[in-house]
CSV table of C-alpha atoms in Angstrom, one decimal:
chain,number,residue,atom,x,y,z
U,12,UNK,CA,-0.5,-0.2,0.1
U,13,UNK,CA,3.3,2.1,1.0
U,14,UNK,CA,3.7,2.1,-3.1
U,15,UNK,CA,0.3,3.5,-4.5
U,16,UNK,CA,-0.7,-0.8,-5.2
U,17,UNK,CA,-3.6,-2.6,-4.5
U,18,UNK,CA,-3.4,-5.8,-1.9
U,19,UNK,CA,-5.5,-8.1,-1.2
U,20,UNK,CA,-5.6,-11.7,0.5
U,21,UNK,CA,-6.7,-14.6,0.5
U,22,UNK,CA,-7.2,-17.0,3.9
U,23,UNK,CA,-7.7,-20.2,3.3
U,24,UNK,CA,-9.4,-23.0,5.9
U,25,UNK,CA,-8.9,-26.6,4.8
U,26,UNK,CA,-11.0,-29.1,5.6
U,27,UNK,CA,-9.1,-31.7,8.7
U,28,UNK,CA,-5.8,-30.8,7.5
U,29,UNK,CA,-3.8,-32.9,8.9
U,30,UNK,CA,-6.7,-36.0,8.9
U,31,UNK,CA,-5.8,-35.9,5.3
U,32,UNK,CA,-2.1,-35.4,4.8
U,33,UNK,CA,-1.5,-38.6,2.4
U,34,UNK,CA,1.3,-40.9,3.3
U,35,UNK,CA,2.9,-41.9,-0.1
U,36,UNK,CA,2.9,-38.6,-1.1
U,37,UNK,CA,4.7,-37.4,2.4
U,38,UNK,CA,6.7,-40.0,2.6
U,39,UNK,CA,8.2,-38.7,-1.4
U,40,UNK,CA,8.2,-34.9,-0.5
U,41,UNK,CA,10.2,-36.3,3.0
U,42,UNK,CA,12.8,-37.8,0.1
U,43,UNK,CA,13.0,-35.2,-1.8
U,44,UNK,CA,14.0,-32.4,1.1
U,45,UNK,CA,16.8,-35.9,1.0
U,46,UNK,CA,15.8,-37.4,4.4
U,47,UNK,CA,17.2,-41.5,4.2
U,48,UNK,CA,18.0,-44.4,5.6
U,49,UNK,CA,17.0,-44.9,9.2
U,50,UNK,CA,14.9,-42.1,9.8
U,51,UNK,CA,12.7,-42.6,6.9
U,52,UNK,CA,11.8,-45.9,7.8
U,53,UNK,CA,11.4,-44.7,11.3
U,54,UNK,CA,9.0,-42.1,10.0
U,55,UNK,CA,7.4,-44.6,8.0
U,56,UNK,CA,6.9,-46.9,10.7
U,57,UNK,CA,4.9,-44.8,12.5
U,58,UNK,CA,2.0,-44.6,9.5
U,59,UNK,CA,2.1,-48.9,9.0
U,60,UNK,CA,0.2,-50.6,10.9
U,61,UNK,CA,-2.5,-48.0,11.2
U,62,UNK,CA,-6.2,-48.7,11.0
U,63,UNK,CA,-9.6,-47.3,12.4
U,64,UNK,CA,-13.1,-48.5,13.4
U,65,UNK,CA,-16.3,-46.4,13.7
U,66,UNK,CA,-18.1,-47.9,17.2
U,67,UNK,CA,-21.9,-45.9,18.3
U,68,UNK,CA,-21.5,-46.3,22.2
U,69,UNK,CA,-25.6,-47.6,22.8
U,70,UNK,CA,-27.5,-47.9,20.1
U,71,UNK,CA,-30.1,-49.2,21.8
U,72,UNK,CA,-30.4,-50.2,25.6
U,73,UNK,CA,-28.1,-53.4,25.2
U,74,UNK,CA,-25.1,-53.3,22.2
U,75,UNK,CA,-22.7,-50.8,20.7
U,76,UNK,CA,-22.7,-51.2,17.2
U,77,UNK,CA,-18.6,-51.5,15.2
U,78,UNK,CA,-17.9,-50.3,12.0
U,79,UNK,CA,-15.4,-53.1,10.9
U,80,UNK,CA,-11.8,-51.5,10.3
U,81,UNK,CA,-10.2,-49.7,7.8
U,82,UNK,CA,-6.5,-49.5,7.1
U,83,UNK,CA,-5.3,-45.6,7.5
U,84,UNK,CA,-3.7,-44.2,4.7
U,85,UNK,CA,-3.5,-40.7,5.3
U,86,UNK,CA,-3.6,-38.2,8.6
U,87,UNK,CA,-1.1,-37.8,11.4
U,88,UNK,CA,-1.9,-37.8,14.6
U,89,UNK,CA,-3.1,-34.8,16.8
U,90,UNK,CA,-1.5,-33.7,20.2
U,91,UNK,CA,1.7,-34.7,19.3
U,92,UNK,CA,4.4,-32.4,18.2
U,93,UNK,CA,5.6,-34.4,15.3
U,94,UNK,CA,2.1,-34.0,13.5
U,95,UNK,CA,2.2,-30.8,13.2
U,96,UNK,CA,5.8,-30.9,11.4
U,97,UNK,CA,5.1,-33.1,8.9
U,98,UNK,CA,1.8,-31.8,7.8
U,99,UNK,CA,4.0,-28.4,7.4
U,100,UNK,CA,6.9,-30.3,5.6
U,101,UNK,CA,3.6,-31.4,3.5
U,102,UNK,CA,2.8,-28.0,2.6
U,103,UNK,CA,6.4,-26.3,2.8
U,104,UNK,CA,6.6,-26.7,-1.5
U,105,UNK,CA,3.3,-24.8,-1.4
U,106,UNK,CA,4.6,-21.4,-2.5
U,107,UNK,CA,6.3,-22.4,-5.2
U,108,UNK,CA,3.1,-22.7,-7.2
U,109,UNK,CA,2.7,-19.0,-6.8
U,110,UNK,CA,3.5,-15.8,-9.2
U,111,UNK,CA,6.4,-12.5,-7.9
U,112,UNK,CA,2.8,-10.5,-7.5
U,113,UNK,CA,1.8,-13.4,-4.5
U,114,UNK,CA,2.6,-14.0,-1.0
U,115,UNK,CA,2.1,-17.5,0.6
U,116,UNK,CA,2.6,-16.8,4.7
U,117,UNK,CA,2.2,-20.9,6.2
U,118,UNK,CA,2.0,-22.1,9.5
U,119,UNK,CA,0.4,-25.5,10.2
U,120,UNK,CA,-2.5,-25.8,8.9
U,121,UNK,CA,-3.1,-21.5,8.6
U,122,UNK,CA,-2.4,-20.6,5.1
U,123,UNK,CA,-2.8,-17.1,3.4
U,124,UNK,CA,-1.6,-15.5,0.6
U,125,UNK,CA,-0.9,-11.9,0.2
U,126,UNK,CA,-1.1,-10.6,-4.0
U,127,UNK,CA,-0.4,-7.5,-5.4
U,128,UNK,CA,-1.3,-5.2,-7.9
U,129,UNK,CA,-1.2,-1.6,-10.0
U,130,UNK,CA,-4.6,-1.7,-9.9
U,131,UNK,CA,-7.3,-2.9,-8.2
U,132,UNK,CA,-8.5,-4.8,-12.4
U,133,UNK,CA,-5.7,-6.2,-12.6
U,134,UNK,CA,-5.8,-7.4,-8.6
U,135,UNK,CA,-8.6,-9.4,-9.5
U,136,UNK,CA,-7.3,-10.9,-11.6
U,137,UNK,CA,-4.2,-11.6,-9.9
U,138,UNK,CA,-6.4,-12.7,-6.7
U,139,UNK,CA,-8.8,-15.3,-9.0
U,140,UNK,CA,-5.6,-16.3,-10.8
U,141,UNK,CA,-3.8,-17.5,-7.6
U,142,UNK,CA,-6.7,-19.2,-5.8
U,143,UNK,CA,-6.5,-21.1,-9.1
U,144,UNK,CA,-3.4,-21.9,-8.5
U,145,UNK,CA,-3.6,-23.3,-5.0
U,146,UNK,CA,-6.6,-25.2,-5.8
U,147,UNK,CA,-4.4,-27.0,-8.4
U,148,UNK,CA,-2.0,-28.7,-5.4
U,149,UNK,CA,-4.7,-29.3,-2.9
U,150,UNK,CA,-6.4,-31.5,-5.4
U,151,UNK,CA,-3.0,-32.4,-6.5
U,152,UNK,CA,-2.1,-32.6,-2.9
U,153,UNK,CA,-6.0,-34.3,-1.5
U,154,UNK,CA,-6.6,-31.7,0.9
U,155,UNK,CA,-9.8,-29.8,0.8
U,156,UNK,CA,-10.4,-26.4,1.0
U,157,UNK,CA,-13.7,-24.9,3.2
U,158,UNK,CA,-15.4,-22.5,1.2
U,159,UNK,CA,-18.2,-21.3,3.1
U,160,UNK,CA,-15.2,-20.3,5.9
U,161,UNK,CA,-12.5,-19.5,3.3
U,162,UNK,CA,-12.8,-15.5,2.8
U,163,UNK,CA,-10.9,-12.4,1.5
U,164,UNK,CA,-10.0,-9.4,2.0
U,165,UNK,CA,-9.0,-6.2,0.4
U,166,UNK,CA,-6.9,-4.1,2.0
U,167,UNK,CA,-7.2,-0.1,2.0
U,168,UNK,CA,-6.4,2.9,4.2
U,169,UNK,CA,-9.0,4.1,6.5
U,170,UNK,CA,-10.7,7.1,4.4
U,171,UNK,CA,-10.5,4.7,1.3
U,172,UNK,CA,-14.3,3.0,0.7
U,173,UNK,CA,-13.1,-0.7,-0.9
U,174,UNK,CA,-14.8,-1.7,-3.9
U,175,UNK,CA,-16.0,-6.3,-4.0
U,176,UNK,CA,-14.1,-7.7,-5.8
U,177,UNK,CA,-15.3,-10.8,-7.7
U,178,UNK,CA,-12.9,-13.7,-6.4
U,179,UNK,CA,-14.5,-17.3,-7.5
U,180,UNK,CA,-13.4,-20.5,-7.7
U,181,UNK,CA,-15.1,-23.7,-9.4
U,182,UNK,CA,-18.0,-21.1,-8.9
U,183,UNK,CA,-18.2,-20.8,-5.6
U,184,UNK,CA,-17.7,-16.9,-4.8
U,185,UNK,CA,-15.6,-16.7,-1.7
U,186,UNK,CA,-16.3,-14.2,1.1
U,187,UNK,CA,-15.3,-10.3,1.0
U,188,UNK,CA,-15.1,-9.5,4.4
U,189,UNK,CA,-13.9,-6.6,6.6
U,190,UNK,CA,-12.0,-8.8,8.9
U,191,UNK,CA,-11.0,-12.4,9.7
U,192,UNK,CA,-9.0,-14.4,12.7
U,193,UNK,CA,-5.8,-15.8,11.5
U,194,UNK,CA,-3.1,-17.3,13.6
U,195,UNK,CA,-3.7,-15.1,16.8
U,196,UNK,CA,-4.3,-11.9,14.9
U,197,UNK,CA,-7.7,-10.1,13.9
U,198,UNK,CA,-6.7,-8.7,10.5
U,199,UNK,CA,-9.2,-6.4,9.0
U,200,UNK,CA,-9.1,-4.6,6.0
U,201,UNK,CA,-7.5,-1.4,7.3
U,202,UNK,CA,-3.8,-0.8,9.3
U,203,UNK,CA,-5.6,0.8,11.9
U,204,UNK,CA,-6.1,-2.9,13.9
U,205,UNK,CA,-9.5,-2.2,15.0
U,206,UNK,CA,-10.7,-5.3,15.3
U,207,UNK,CA,-7.7,-6.8,16.8
U,208,UNK,CA,-7.6,-4.1,20.0
U,209,UNK,CA,-11.0,-4.8,21.1
U,210,UNK,CA,-11.0,-8.2,20.7
U,211,UNK,CA,-8.5,-7.9,23.3
U,212,UNK,CA,-9.6,-6.0,25.4
U,213,UNK,CA,-12.8,-7.8,25.6
U,214,UNK,CA,-10.7,-10.9,27.1
């Protein structure tokens, strides 16, 4: 904005991000990053031989109902340091698929993309193109975007009235919001940080 560029941000919400990590794809990326030998074998053993089933507790007064056991081929465990770390390795190559006018911010399963352009019309095109790239990457890596909780912000100065852009993917419109939560911050469409300050004072 200081350089008189139009700036927009897309804040992605992934559906069950850690549950969708594909073991085969993740192992391939570990090998690409130079992980081999005993440590790679250890990571593979972390995935191997895992099964799950669904238990419905007391469907009637006497019985529980269980599904059949099914082999687990996706997902890393919650509640452990290793799970989020493996997810970060899995998503680490995402920034490489965007153009130079986009900057990807990753932290665990929070994904934000900041896009700049010299004018608002070009910003809409750049946002849609970047979102298309991101969606193609998600699809190739078996990750799902939650459209209802994925938003975009068009950043502006406090004395400037913003215009609504038409941001779509797969014929689904991405909602424009004045603020959204990203990591522990409430990010708003102006540099004022009023919404974040209001949240801090409300605690």
